[in-house]
GROMACS .gro file of C-alpha atoms in nm:
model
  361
    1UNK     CA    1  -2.301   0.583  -4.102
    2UNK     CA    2  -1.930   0.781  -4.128
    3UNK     CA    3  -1.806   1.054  -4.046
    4UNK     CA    4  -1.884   1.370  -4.200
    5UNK     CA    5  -1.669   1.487  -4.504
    6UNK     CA    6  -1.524   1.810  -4.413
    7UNK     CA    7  -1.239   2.038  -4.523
    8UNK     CA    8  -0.923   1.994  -4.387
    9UNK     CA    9  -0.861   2.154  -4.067
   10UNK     CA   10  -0.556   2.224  -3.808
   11UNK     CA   11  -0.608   1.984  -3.486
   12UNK     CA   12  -0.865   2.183  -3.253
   13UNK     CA   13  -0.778   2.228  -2.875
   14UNK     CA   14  -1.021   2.307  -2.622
   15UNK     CA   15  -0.850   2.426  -2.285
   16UNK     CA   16  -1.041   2.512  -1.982
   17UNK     CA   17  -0.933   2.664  -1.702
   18UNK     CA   18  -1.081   2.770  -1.351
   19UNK     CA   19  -1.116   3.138  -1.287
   20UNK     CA   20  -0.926   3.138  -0.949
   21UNK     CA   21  -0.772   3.428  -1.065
   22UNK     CA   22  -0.448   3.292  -0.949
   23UNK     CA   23  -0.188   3.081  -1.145
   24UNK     CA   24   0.136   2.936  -1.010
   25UNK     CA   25   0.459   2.889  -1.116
   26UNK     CA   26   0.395   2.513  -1.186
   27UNK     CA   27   0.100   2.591  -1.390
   28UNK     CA   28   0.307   2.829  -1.630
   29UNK     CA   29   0.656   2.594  -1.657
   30UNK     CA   30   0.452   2.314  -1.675
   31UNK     CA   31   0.186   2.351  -1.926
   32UNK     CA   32   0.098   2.711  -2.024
   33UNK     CA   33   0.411   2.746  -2.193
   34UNK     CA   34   0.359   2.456  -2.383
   35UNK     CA   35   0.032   2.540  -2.498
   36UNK     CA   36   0.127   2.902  -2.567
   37UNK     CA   37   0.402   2.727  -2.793
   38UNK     CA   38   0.135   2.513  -2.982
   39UNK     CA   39  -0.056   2.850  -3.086
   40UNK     CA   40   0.115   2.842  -3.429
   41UNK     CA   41   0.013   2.467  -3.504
   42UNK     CA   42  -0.331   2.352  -3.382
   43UNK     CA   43  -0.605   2.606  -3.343
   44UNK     CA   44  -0.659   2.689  -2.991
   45UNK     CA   45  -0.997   2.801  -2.786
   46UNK     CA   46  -0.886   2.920  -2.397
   47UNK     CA   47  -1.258   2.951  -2.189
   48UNK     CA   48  -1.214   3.064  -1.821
   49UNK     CA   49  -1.482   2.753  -1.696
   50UNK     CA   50  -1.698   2.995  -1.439
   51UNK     CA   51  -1.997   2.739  -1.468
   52UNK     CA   52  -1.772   2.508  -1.342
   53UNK     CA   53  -1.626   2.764  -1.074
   54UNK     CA   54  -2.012   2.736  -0.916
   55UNK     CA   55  -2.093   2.371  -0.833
   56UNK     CA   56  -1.916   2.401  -0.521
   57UNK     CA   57  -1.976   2.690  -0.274
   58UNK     CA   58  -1.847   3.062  -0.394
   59UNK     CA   59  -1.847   3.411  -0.355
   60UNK     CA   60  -2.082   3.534  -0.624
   61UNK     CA   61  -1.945   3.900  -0.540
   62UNK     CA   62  -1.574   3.828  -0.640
   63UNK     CA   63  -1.659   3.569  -0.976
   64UNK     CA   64  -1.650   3.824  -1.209
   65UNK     CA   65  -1.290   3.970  -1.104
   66UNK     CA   66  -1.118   3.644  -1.029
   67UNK     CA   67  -1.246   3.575  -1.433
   68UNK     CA   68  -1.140   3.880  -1.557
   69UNK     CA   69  -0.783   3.828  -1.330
   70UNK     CA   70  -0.790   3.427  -1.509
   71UNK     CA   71  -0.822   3.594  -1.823
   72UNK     CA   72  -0.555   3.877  -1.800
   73UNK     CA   73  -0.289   3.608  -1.662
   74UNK     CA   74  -0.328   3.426  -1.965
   75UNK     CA   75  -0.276   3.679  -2.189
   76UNK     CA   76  -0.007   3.769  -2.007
   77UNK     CA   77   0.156   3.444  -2.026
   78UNK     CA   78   0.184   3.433  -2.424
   79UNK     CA   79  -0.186   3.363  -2.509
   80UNK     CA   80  -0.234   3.554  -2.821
   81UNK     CA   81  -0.584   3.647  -2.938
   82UNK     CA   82  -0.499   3.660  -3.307
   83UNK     CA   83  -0.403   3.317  -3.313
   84UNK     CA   84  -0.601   3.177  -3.056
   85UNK     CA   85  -1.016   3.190  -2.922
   86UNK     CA   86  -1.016   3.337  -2.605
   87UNK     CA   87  -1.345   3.368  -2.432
   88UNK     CA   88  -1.565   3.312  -2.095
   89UNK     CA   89  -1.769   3.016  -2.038
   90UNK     CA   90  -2.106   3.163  -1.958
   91UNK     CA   91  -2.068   3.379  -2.281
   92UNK     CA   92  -2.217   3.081  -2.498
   93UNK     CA   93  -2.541   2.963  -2.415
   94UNK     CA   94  -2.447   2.642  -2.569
   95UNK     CA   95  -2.256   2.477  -2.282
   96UNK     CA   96  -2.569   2.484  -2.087
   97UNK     CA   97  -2.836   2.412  -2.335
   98UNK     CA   98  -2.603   2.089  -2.493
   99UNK     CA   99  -2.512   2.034  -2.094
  100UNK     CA  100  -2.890   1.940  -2.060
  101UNK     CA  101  -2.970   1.777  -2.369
  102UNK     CA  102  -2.637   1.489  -2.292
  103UNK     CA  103  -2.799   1.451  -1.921
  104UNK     CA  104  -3.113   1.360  -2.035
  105UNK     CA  105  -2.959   1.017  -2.261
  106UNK     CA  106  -2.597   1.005  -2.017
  107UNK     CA  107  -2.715   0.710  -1.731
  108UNK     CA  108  -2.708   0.848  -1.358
  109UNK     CA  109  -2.488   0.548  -1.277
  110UNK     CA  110  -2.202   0.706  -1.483
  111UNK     CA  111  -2.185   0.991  -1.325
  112UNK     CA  112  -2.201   0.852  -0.991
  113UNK     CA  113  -1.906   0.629  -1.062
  114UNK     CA  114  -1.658   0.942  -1.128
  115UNK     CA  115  -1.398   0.938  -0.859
  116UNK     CA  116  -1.424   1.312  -0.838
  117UNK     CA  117  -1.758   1.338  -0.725
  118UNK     CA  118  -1.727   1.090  -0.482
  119UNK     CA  119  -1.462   1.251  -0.348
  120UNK     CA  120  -1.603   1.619  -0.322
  121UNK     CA  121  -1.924   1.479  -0.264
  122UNK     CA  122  -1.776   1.344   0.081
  123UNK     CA  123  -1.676   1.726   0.178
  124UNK     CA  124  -1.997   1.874   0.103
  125UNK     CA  125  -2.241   1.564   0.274
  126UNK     CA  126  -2.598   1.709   0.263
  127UNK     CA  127  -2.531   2.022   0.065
  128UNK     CA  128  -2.430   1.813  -0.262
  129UNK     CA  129  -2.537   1.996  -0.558
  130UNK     CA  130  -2.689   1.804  -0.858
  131UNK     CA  131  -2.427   2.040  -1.024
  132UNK     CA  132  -2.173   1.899  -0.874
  133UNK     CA  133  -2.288   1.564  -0.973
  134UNK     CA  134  -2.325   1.649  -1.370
  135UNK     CA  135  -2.005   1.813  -1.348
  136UNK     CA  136  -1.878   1.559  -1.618
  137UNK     CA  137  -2.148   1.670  -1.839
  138UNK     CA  138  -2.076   1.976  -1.849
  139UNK     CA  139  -1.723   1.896  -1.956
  140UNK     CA  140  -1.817   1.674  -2.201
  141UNK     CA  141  -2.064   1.963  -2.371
  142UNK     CA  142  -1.712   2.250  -2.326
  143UNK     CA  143  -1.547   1.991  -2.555
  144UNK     CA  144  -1.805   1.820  -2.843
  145UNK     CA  145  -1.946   2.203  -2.846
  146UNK     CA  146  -1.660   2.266  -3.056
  147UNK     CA  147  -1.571   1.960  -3.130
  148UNK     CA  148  -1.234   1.961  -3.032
  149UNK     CA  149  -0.992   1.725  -3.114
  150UNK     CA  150  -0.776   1.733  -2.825
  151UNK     CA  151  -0.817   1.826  -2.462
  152UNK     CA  152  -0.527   1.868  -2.227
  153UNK     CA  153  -0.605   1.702  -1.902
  154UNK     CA  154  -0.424   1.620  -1.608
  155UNK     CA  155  -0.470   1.258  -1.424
  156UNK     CA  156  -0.735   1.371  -1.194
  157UNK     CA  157  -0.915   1.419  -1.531
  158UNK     CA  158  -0.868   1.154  -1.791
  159UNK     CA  159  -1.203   1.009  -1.621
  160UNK     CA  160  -1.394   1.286  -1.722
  161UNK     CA  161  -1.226   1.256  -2.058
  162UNK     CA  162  -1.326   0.863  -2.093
  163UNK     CA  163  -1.663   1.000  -2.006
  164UNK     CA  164  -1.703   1.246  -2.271
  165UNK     CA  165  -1.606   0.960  -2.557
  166UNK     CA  166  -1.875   0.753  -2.418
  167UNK     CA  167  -2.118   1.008  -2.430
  168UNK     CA  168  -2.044   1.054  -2.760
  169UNK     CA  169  -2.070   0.673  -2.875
  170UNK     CA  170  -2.412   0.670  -2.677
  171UNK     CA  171  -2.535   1.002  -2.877
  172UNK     CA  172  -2.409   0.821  -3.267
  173UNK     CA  173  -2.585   0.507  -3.112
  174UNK     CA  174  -2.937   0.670  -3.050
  175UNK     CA  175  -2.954   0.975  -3.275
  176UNK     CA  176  -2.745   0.928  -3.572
  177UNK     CA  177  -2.812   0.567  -3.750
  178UNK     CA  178  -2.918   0.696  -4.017
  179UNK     CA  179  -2.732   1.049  -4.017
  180UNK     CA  180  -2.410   1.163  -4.030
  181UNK     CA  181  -2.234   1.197  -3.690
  182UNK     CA  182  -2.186   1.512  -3.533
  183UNK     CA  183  -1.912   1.489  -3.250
  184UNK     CA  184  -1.529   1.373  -3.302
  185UNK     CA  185  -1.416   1.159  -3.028
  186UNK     CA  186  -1.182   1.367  -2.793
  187UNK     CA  187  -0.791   1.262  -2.723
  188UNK     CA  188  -0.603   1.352  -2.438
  189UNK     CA  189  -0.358   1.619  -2.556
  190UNK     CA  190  -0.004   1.468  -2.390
  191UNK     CA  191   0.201   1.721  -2.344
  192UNK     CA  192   0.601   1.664  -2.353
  193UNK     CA  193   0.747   1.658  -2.037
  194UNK     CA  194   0.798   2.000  -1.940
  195UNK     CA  195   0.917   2.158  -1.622
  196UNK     CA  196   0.830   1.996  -1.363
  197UNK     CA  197   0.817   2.223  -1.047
  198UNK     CA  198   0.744   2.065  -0.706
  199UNK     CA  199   0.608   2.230  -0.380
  200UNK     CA  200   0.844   2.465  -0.171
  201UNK     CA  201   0.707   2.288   0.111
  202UNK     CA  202   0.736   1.932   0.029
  203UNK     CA  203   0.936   1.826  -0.262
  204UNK     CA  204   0.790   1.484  -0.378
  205UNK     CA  205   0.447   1.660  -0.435
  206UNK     CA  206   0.364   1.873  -0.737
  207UNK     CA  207   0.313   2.249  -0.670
  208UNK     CA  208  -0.062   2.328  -0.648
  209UNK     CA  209  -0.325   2.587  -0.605
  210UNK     CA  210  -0.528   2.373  -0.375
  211UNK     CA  211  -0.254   2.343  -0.164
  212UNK     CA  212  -0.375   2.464   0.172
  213UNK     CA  213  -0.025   2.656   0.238
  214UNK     CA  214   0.019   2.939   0.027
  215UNK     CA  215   0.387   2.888   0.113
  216UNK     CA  216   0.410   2.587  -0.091
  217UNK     CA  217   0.362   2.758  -0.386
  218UNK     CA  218   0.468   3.090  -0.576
  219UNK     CA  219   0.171   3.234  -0.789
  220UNK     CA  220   0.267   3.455  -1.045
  221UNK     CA  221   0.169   3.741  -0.948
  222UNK     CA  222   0.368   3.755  -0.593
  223UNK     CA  223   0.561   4.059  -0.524
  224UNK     CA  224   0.975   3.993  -0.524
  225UNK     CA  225   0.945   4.030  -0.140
  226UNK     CA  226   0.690   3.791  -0.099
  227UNK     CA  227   0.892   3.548  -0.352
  228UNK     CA  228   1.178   3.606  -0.130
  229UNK     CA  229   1.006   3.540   0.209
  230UNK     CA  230   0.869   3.233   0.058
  231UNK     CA  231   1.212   3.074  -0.111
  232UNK     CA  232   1.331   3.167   0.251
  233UNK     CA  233   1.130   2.966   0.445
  234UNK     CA  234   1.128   2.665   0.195
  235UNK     CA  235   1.183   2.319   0.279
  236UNK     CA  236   1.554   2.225   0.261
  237UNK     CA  237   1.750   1.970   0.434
  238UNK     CA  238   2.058   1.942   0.631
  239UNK     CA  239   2.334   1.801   0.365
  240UNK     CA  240   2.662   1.989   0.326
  241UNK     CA  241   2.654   2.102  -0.035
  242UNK     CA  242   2.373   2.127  -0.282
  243UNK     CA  243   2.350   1.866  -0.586
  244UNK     CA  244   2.088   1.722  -0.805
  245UNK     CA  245   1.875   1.376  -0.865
  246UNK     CA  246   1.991   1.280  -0.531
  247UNK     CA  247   1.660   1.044  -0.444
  248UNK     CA  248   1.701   1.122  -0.111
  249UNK     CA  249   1.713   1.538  -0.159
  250UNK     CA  250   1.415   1.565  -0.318
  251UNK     CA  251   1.365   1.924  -0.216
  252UNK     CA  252   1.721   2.019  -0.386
  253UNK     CA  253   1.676   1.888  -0.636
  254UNK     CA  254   1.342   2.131  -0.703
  255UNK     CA  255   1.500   2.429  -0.589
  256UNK     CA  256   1.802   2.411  -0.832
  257UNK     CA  257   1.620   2.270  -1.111
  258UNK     CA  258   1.352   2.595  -1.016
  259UNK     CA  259   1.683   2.819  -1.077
  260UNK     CA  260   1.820   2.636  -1.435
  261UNK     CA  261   1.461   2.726  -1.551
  262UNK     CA  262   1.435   3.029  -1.416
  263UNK     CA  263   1.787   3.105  -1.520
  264UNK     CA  264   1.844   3.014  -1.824
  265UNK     CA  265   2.159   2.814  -1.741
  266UNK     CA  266   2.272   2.475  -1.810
  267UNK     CA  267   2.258   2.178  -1.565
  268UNK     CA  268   2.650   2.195  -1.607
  269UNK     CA  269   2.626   2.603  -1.556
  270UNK     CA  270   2.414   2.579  -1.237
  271UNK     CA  271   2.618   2.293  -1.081
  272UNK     CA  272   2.925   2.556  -1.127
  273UNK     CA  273   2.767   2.852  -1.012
  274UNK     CA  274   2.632   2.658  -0.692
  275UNK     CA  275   2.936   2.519  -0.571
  276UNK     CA  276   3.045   2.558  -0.245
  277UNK     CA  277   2.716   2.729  -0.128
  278UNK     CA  278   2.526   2.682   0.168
  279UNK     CA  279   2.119   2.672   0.145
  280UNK     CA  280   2.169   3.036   0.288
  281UNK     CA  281   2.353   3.163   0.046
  282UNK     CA  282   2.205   3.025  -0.279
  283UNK     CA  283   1.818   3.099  -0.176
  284UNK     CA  284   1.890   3.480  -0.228
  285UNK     CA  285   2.020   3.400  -0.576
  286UNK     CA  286   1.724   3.182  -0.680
  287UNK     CA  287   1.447   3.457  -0.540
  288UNK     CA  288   1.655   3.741  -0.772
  289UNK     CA  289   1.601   3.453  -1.067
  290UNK     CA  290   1.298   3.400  -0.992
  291UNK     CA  291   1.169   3.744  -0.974
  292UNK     CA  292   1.364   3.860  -1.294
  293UNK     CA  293   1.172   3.554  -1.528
  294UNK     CA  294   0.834   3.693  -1.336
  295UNK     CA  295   0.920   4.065  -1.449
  296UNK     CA  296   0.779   4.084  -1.791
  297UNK     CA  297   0.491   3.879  -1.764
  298UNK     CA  298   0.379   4.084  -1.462
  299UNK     CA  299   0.476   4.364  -1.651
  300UNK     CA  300   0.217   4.280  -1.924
  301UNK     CA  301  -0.043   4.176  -1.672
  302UNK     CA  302  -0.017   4.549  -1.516
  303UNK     CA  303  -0.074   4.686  -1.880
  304UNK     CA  304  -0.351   4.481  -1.946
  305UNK     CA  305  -0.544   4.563  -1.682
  306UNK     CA  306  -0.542   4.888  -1.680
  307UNK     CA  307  -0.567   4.947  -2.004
  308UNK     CA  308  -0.934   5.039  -1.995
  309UNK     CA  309  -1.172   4.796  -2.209
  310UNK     CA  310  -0.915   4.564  -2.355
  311UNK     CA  311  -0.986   4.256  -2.175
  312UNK     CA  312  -1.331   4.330  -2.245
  313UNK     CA  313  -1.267   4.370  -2.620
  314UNK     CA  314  -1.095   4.087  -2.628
  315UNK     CA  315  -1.344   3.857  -2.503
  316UNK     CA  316  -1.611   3.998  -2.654
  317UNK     CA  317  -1.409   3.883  -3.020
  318UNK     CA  318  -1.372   3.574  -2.860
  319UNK     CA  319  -1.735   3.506  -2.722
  320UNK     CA  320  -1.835   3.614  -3.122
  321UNK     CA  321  -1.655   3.309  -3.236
  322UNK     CA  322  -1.695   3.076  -2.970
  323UNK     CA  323  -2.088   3.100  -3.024
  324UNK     CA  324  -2.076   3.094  -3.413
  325UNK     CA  325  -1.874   2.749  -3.348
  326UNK     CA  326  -2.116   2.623  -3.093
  327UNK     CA  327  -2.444   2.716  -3.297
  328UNK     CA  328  -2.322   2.503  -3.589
  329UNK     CA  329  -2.301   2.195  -3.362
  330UNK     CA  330  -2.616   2.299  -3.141
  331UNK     CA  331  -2.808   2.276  -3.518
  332UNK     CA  332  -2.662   1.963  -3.572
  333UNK     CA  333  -2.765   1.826  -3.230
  334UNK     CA  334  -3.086   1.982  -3.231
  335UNK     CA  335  -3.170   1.832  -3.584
  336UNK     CA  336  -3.041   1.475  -3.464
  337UNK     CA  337  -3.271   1.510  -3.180
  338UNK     CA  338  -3.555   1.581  -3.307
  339UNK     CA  339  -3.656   1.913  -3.250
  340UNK     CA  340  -3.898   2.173  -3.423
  341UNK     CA  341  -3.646   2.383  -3.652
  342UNK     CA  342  -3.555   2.745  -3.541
  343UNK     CA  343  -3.760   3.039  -3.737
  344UNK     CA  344  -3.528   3.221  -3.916
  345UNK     CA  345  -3.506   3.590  -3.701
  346UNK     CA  346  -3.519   3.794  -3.996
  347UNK     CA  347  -3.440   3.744  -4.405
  348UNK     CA  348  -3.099   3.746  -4.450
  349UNK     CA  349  -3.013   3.689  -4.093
  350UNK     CA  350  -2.896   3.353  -3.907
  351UNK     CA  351  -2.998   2.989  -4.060
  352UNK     CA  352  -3.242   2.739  -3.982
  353UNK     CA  353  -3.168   2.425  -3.854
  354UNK     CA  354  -3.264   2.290  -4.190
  355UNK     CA  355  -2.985   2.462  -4.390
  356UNK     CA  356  -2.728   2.382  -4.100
  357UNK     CA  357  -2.810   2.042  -4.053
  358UNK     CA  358  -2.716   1.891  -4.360
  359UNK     CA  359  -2.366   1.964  -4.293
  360UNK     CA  360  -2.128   1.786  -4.057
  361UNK     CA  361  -1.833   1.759  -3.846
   0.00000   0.00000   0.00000
């Protein structure tokens, strides 16, 4: 059996992202921009993951606002909702119910193998959650729920990625012999190299939010004193002038490629405008750059939030076509796995799994 015939489409995206309710500057030169730049050529859907926010210990009392906060800092960052599905995980029933349904045929051993869990599962010792452990599941259900054609995943990742294409081989293999498939198979969406910003505290590793120093990073929404303090105390070393791609200045290196970015200049214009500085001199000039290419974003993120009910609008459009996308594949999976078809609620309202299950990917 083939693939479903289907109209053509743009190439669908599925992005997920943890409702911290804190980005960093890495996360927005590195890949937000990029994917707020592919808006006008694949068709994007941006879910704030708070399912996956809960299989390791959380405050349930601050969930909500940290997902609300993940949602307004996208939005601020260039994510538009006329051109892209913005919505909130737990908003579409689907991700749990197809979540189930792929751990009841996905073998316990592959989960166990994932590097990830082994690695968390360490940290937690005796208070492992099974959630924890069908983590990967759930991923793979956030991306055939759509069924996305590209996912844009960082290394600590792909695994969970490999994962999802086998679980879709293994669902073809047992439920659709005779049937048209339901799921595409998932590619990891590579992003061109983009900016790649290191940590102010150690410049051969990558900014991050799990970071345990909040001074190796600078989160977007940081006041311009607290940018400054932090650019301040950041790692620097003792050389006489400041130059880049030295290997052994790694930390220069970041700083003044942080200030082309954040600039706007040239290589050539930066290595002119630096000359002759000390480190004491130029990290006053990189916080005002800094702070000036944070301005308008934080600008918008102070609008959005207090205009009242927008972010709720907003997902509320978003959750509308998030779960019209996920029923028509939940029909399809429900038919391949033979369950009783859904009543219809009332005439003239919703489908049966009949009607929907002829059609396919």
């Amino acid at each position: 059996s083939g693939e479903a015939a289907e109209a053509p489409r743009r190439k669908r995206v599925l992005s997920g992202v943890q409702p911290t309710g804190s980005l960093h500057l890495g996360n927005y030169l590195g890949a937000i921009k990029q994917w707020v730049d592919g808006q006008e050529e694949r068709e994007n859907f941006f879910t704030v993951v708070d399912l996956h926010a809960i299989t390791l210990p959380y405050d349930a009392k601050s969930l909500a606002l940290t997902t609300k906060q993940s949602v307004a800092l996208y939005l601020a960052a260039g994510v538009d909702p006329s051109k892209s599905t913005i919505f909130v995980q737990s908003h579409v029933a689907g991700h749990a119910e197809l979540t189930w349904l792929f751990s009841c045929f996905t073998p316990l051993g592959w989960m166990e193998r994932m590097t990830q869990y082994k690695e968390k599962s360490k940290k937690q010792g005796e208070d492992v959650s099974l959630g924890l452990l069908s983590y990967p599941a759930l991923m793979a259900a956030d991306i055939l729920l759509y069924r996305a054609d590209l996912v844009p995943v960082g290394d600590d990742q792909r695994q969970h990625l490999e994962l999802t294409r086998d679980v879709v081989r293994r669902f073809h293999d047992q439920f659709c012999k005779r049937k048209k498939r339901v799921f595409r198979e998932p590619e990891m969406l590579t992003v061109k190299e983009g900016a790649r910003v290191m940590s102010l505290t150690d410049g051969s590793s990558k900014m991050s939010k799990s970071a345990e120093s909040d001074l190796s990073r600078i989160n977007l929404l940081d006041s311009p004193d607290v940018i400054a303090r932090k650019l301040k105390k950041a790692k620097t070393d003792s050389f006489p002038s400041l130059e880049f791609d030295n290997p052994e200045r790694p930390e220069a290196n970041n700083l003044l490629n942080l200030y082309q970015i954040c600039s706007g200049m040239s290589r050539e214009e930066v290595e002119r405008d630096v000359e002759g500085l000390t480190w004491g001199s130029f990290k006053p000039r990189l916080a005002d750059a800094v702070v000036a290419h944070l301005a308008p974003l934080q600008q918008r993120y102070a609008e959005m939030t207090e205009e009242q009910g927008y972010i709720e609008d907003v997902l509320a459009r978003g959750a509308d076509v998030a779960n019209e996308e996920a029923e028509k594949t939940m029909a399809l999976v429900r038919d391949r796995m033979g369950f009783m078809p859904r009543a219809r609620s009332a005439p003239g309202v919703g489908h049966s799994v009949g009607e929907a299950a002829g059609a396919g990917c």
